[in-house]
mmCIF file of C-alpha atoms in Angstrom:
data_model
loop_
_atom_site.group_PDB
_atom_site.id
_atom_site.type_symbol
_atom_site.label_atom_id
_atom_site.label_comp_id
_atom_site.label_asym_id
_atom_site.label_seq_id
_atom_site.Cartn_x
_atom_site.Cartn_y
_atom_site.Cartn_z
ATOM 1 C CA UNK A 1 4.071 -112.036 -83.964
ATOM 2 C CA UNK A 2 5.624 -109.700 -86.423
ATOM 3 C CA UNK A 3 4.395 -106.587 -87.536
ATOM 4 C CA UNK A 4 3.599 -107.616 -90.944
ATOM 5 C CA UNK A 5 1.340 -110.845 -89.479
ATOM 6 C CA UNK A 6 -0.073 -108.419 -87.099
ATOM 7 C CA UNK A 7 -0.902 -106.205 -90.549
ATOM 8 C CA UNK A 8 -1.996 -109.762 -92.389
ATOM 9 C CA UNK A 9 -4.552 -110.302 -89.630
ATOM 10 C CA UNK A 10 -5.675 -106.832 -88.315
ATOM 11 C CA UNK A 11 -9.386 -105.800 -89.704
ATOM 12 C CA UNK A 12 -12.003 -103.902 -89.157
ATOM 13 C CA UNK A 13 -14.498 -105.547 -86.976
ATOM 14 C CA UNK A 14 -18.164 -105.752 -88.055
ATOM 15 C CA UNK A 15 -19.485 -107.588 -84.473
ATOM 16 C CA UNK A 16 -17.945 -107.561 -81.016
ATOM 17 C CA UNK A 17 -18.321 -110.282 -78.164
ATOM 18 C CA UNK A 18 -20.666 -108.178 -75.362
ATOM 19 C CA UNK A 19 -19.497 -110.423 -72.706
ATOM 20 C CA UNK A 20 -15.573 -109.866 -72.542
ATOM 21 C CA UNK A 21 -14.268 -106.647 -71.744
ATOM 22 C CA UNK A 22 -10.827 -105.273 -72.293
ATOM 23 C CA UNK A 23 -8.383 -105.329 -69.108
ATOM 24 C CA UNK A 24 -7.774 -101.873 -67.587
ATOM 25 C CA UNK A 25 -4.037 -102.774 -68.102
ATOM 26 C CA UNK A 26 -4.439 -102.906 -71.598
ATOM 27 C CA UNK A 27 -6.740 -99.700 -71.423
ATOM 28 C CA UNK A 28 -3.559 -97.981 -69.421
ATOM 29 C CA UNK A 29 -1.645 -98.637 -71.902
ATOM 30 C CA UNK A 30 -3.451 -97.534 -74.924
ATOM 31 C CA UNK A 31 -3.661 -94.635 -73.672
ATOM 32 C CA UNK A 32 -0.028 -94.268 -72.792
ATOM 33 C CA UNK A 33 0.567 -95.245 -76.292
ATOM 34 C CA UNK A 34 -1.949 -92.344 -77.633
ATOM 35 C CA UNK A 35 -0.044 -89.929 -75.433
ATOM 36 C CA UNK A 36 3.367 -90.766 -77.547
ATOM 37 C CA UNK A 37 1.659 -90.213 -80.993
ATOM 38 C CA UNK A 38 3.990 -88.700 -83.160
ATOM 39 C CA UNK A 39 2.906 -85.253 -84.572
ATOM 40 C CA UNK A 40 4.378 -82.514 -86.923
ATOM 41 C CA UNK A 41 6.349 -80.231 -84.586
ATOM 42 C CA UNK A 42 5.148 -82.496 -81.574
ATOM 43 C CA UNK A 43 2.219 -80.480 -81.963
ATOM 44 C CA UNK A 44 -0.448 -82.611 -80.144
ATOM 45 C CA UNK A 45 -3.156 -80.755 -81.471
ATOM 46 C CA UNK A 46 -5.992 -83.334 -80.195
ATOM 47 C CA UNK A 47 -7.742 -84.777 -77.157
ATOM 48 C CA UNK A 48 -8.770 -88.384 -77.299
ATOM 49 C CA UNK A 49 -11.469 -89.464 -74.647
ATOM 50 C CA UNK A 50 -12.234 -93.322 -73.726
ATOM 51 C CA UNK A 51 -15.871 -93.789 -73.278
ATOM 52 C CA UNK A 52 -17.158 -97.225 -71.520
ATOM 53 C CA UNK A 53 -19.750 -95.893 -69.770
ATOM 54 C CA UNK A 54 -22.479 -97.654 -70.890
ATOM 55 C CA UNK A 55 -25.107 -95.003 -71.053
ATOM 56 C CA UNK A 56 -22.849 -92.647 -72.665
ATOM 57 C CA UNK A 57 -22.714 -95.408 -75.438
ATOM 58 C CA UNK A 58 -25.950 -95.542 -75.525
ATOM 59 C CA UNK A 59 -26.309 -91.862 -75.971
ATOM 60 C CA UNK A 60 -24.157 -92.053 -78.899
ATOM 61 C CA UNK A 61 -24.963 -95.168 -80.419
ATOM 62 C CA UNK A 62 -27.741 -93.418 -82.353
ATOM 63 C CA UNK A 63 -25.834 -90.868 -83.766
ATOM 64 C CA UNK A 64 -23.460 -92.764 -85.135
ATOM 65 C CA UNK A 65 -25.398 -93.785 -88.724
ATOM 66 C CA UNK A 66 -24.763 -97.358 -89.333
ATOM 67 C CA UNK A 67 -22.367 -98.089 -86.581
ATOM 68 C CA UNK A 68 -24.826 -97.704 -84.027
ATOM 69 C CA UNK A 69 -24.651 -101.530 -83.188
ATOM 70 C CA UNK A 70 -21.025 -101.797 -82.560
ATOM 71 C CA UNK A 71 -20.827 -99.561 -80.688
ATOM 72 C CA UNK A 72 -23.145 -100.835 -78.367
ATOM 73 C CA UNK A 73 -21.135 -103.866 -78.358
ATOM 74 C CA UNK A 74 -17.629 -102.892 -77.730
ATOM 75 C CA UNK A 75 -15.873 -102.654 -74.967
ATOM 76 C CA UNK A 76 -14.640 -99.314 -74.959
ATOM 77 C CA UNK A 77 -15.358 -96.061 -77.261
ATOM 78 C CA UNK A 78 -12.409 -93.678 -78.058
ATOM 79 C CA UNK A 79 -13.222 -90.068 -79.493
ATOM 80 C CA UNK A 80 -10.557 -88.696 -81.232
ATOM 81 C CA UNK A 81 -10.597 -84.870 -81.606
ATOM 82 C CA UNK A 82 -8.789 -81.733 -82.562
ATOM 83 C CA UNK A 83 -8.339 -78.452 -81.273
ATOM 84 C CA UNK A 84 -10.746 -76.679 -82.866
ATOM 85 C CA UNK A 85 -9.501 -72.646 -81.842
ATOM 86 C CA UNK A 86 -6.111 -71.473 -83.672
ATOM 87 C CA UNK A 87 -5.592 -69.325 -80.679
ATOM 88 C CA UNK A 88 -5.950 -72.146 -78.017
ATOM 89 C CA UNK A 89 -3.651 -74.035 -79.954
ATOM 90 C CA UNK A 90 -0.626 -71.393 -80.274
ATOM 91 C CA UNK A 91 -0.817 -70.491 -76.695
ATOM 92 C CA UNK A 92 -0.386 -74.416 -75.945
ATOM 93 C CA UNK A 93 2.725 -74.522 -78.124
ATOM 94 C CA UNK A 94 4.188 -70.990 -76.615
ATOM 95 C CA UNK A 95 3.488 -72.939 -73.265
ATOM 96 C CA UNK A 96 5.067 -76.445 -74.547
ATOM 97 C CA UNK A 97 6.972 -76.384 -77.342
ATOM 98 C CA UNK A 98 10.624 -75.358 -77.922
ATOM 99 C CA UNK A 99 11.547 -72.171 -79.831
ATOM 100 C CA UNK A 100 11.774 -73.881 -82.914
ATOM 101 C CA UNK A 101 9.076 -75.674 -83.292
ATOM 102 C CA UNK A 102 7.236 -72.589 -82.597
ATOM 103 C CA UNK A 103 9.214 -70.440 -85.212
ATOM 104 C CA UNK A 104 8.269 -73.232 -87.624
ATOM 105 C CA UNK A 105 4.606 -72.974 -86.820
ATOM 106 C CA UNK A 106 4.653 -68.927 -86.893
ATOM 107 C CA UNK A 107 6.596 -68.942 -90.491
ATOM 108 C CA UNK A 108 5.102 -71.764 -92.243
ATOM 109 C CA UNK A 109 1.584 -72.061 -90.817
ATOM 110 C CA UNK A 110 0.166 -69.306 -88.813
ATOM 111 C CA UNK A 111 0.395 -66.895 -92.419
ATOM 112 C CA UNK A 112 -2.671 -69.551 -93.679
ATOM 113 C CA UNK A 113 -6.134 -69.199 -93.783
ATOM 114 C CA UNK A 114 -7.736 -70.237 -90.779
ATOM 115 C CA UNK A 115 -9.364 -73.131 -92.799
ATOM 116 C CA UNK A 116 -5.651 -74.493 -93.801
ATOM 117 C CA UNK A 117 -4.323 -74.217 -89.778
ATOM 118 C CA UNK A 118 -7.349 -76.317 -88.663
ATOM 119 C CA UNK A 119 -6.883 -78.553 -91.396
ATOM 120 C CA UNK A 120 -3.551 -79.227 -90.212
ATOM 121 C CA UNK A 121 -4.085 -79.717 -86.854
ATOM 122 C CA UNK A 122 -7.278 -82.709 -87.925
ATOM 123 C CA UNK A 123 -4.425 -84.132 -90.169
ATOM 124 C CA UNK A 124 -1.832 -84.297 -86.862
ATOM 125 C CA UNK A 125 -4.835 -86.520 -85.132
ATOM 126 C CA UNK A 126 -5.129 -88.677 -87.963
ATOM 127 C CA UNK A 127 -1.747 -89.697 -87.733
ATOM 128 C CA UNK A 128 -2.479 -90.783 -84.009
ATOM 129 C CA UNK A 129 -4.762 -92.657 -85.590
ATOM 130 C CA UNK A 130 -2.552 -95.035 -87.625
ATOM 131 C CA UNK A 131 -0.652 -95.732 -84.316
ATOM 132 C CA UNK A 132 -3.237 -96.483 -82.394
ATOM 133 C CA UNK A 133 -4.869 -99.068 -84.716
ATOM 134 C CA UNK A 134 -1.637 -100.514 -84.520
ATOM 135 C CA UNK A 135 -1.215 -100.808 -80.770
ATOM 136 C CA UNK A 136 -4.416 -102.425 -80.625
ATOM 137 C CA UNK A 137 -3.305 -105.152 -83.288
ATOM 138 C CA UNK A 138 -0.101 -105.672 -81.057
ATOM 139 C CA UNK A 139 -2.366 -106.168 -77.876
ATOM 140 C CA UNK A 140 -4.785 -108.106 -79.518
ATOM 141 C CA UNK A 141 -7.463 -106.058 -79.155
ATOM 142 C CA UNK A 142 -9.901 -105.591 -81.994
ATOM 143 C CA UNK A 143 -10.512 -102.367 -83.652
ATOM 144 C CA UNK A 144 -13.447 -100.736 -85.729
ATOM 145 C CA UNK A 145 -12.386 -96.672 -87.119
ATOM 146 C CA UNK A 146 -15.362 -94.929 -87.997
ATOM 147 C CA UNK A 147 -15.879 -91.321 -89.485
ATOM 148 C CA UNK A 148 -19.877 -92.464 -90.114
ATOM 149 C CA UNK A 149 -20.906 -90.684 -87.084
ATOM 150 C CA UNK A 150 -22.800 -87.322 -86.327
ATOM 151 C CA UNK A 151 -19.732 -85.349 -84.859
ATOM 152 C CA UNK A 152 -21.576 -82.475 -83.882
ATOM 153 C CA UNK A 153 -23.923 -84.662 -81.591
ATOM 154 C CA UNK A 154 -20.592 -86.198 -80.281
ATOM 155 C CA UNK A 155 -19.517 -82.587 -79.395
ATOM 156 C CA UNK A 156 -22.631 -81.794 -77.545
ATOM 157 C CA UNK A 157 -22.776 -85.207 -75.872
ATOM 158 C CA UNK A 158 -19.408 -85.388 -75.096
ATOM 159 C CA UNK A 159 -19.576 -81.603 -73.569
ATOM 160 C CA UNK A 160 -16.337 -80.756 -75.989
ATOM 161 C CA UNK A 161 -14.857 -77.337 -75.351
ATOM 162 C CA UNK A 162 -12.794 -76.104 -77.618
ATOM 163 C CA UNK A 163 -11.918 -78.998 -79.707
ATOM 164 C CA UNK A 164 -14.027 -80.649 -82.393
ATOM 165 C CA UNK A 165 -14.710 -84.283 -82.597
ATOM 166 C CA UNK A 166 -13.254 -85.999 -85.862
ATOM 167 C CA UNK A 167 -13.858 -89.605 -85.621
ATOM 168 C CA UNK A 168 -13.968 -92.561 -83.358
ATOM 169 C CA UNK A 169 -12.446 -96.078 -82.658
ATOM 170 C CA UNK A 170 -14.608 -99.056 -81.187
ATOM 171 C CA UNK A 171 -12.295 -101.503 -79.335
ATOM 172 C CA UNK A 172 -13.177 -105.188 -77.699
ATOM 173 C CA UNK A 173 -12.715 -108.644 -78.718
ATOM 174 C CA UNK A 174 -14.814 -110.015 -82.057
ATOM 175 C CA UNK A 175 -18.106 -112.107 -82.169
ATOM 176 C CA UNK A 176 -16.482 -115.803 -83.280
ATOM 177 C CA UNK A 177 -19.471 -115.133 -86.196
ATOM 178 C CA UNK A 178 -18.145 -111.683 -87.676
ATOM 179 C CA UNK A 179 -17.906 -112.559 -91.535
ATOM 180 C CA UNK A 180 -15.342 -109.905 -91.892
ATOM 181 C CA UNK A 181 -12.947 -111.349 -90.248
ATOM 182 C CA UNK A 182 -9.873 -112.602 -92.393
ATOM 183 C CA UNK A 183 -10.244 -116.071 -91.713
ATOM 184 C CA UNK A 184 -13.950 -115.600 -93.221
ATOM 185 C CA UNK A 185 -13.814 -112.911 -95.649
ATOM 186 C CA UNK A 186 -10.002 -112.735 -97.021
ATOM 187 C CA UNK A 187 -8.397 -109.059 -97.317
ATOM 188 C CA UNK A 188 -8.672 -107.535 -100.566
ATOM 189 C CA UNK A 189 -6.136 -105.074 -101.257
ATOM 190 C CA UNK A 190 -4.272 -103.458 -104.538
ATOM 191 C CA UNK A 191 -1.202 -105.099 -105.830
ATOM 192 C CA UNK A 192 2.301 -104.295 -105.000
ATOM 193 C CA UNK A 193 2.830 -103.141 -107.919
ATOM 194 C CA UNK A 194 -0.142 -100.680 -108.274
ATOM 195 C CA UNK A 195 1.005 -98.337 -105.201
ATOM 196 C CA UNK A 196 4.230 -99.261 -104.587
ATOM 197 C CA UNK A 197 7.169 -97.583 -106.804
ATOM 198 C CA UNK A 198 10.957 -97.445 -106.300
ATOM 199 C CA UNK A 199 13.549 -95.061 -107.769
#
């Protein structure tokens, strides 16, 4: 399938199947996939953490507003989060990260408010993020991103040290009666022409 039928037929999944799990083959490979996100700088500012552990679903279904029954349903949980200590972060690029990269960082970023850094590094896990959905649509795995979830409780469930959850994925295979799906409820998008422009 192309990418742009894979795009045509990718959604956001309102009800997963209970009874079919996702291979650990696949699961190896998603996060093999995560671990080549691109980043500014290669930065890899994040941590993502695959939850199918059914009580720690359970523990975080209610804390997750009104995606509590997804996730509950799906197969597998991923948490993506950021680094949440400036500090942490530069001594991880001093450690990883060539000379230039790191003279980028130290001219362009480190001068900002703390606020700005942090909001930098969240940005670098969103763009994870865009590949992962992505992978999962190539692997035929159904997806559900959600911010609509208590991210402090996720911290404190999760036991996160030093990084900051930002928002979470719900993987599986869809319910055959999910209305959202495309074949069901048709995608609604903007025109071409509304947010598309060539020079």
């Amino acid at each position: 399938m192309s990418f742009l039928d894979l795009a045509k037929n990718r959604y956001t999944t309102k009800r997963y199947n209970t009874n079919e799990k996702i291979a650990d083959e696949k699961i190896q490979q998603l996060k093999e996939i995560l671990r080549l996100s691109p980043s500014s700088i290669n930065s890899q500012p994040w941590k993502f953490i695959f939850v199918s552990d059914e009580k720690t679903k359970q523990e975080l279904a209610p804390v997750s507003y009104h995606n509590e029954q997804k996730i509950k349903e799906t197969s597998h949980l991923i948490v993506f989060s950021a680094i949440d200590s400036v500090e942490k972060f530069e001594e991880q690029i001093q450690q990883n990260l060539p000379e230039g990269a790191v003279n980028y960082y130290n001219t362009f970023l480190k001068p900002l408010p703390e606020a700005a850094i942090k909001s930098w590094l969240q940005h670098q896990v969103y763009l994870s993020l865009g590949f992962f959905l992505s992978a999962c649509a190539s692997l035929e795995i159904d997806s559900t991103p959600m911010e609509g979830i208590k991210t402090e409780e996720y911290d404190k469930i999760l036991q996160l040290n030093g990084y900051k959850t930002l928002f979470a994925v719900a993987i599986g295979y869809r319910n055959s009666e999910d209305t959202n799906q495309p074949s069901v409820k048709p995608k609604s998008r903007l025109a071409i022409e509304q947010i598309i422009q060539s020079i």
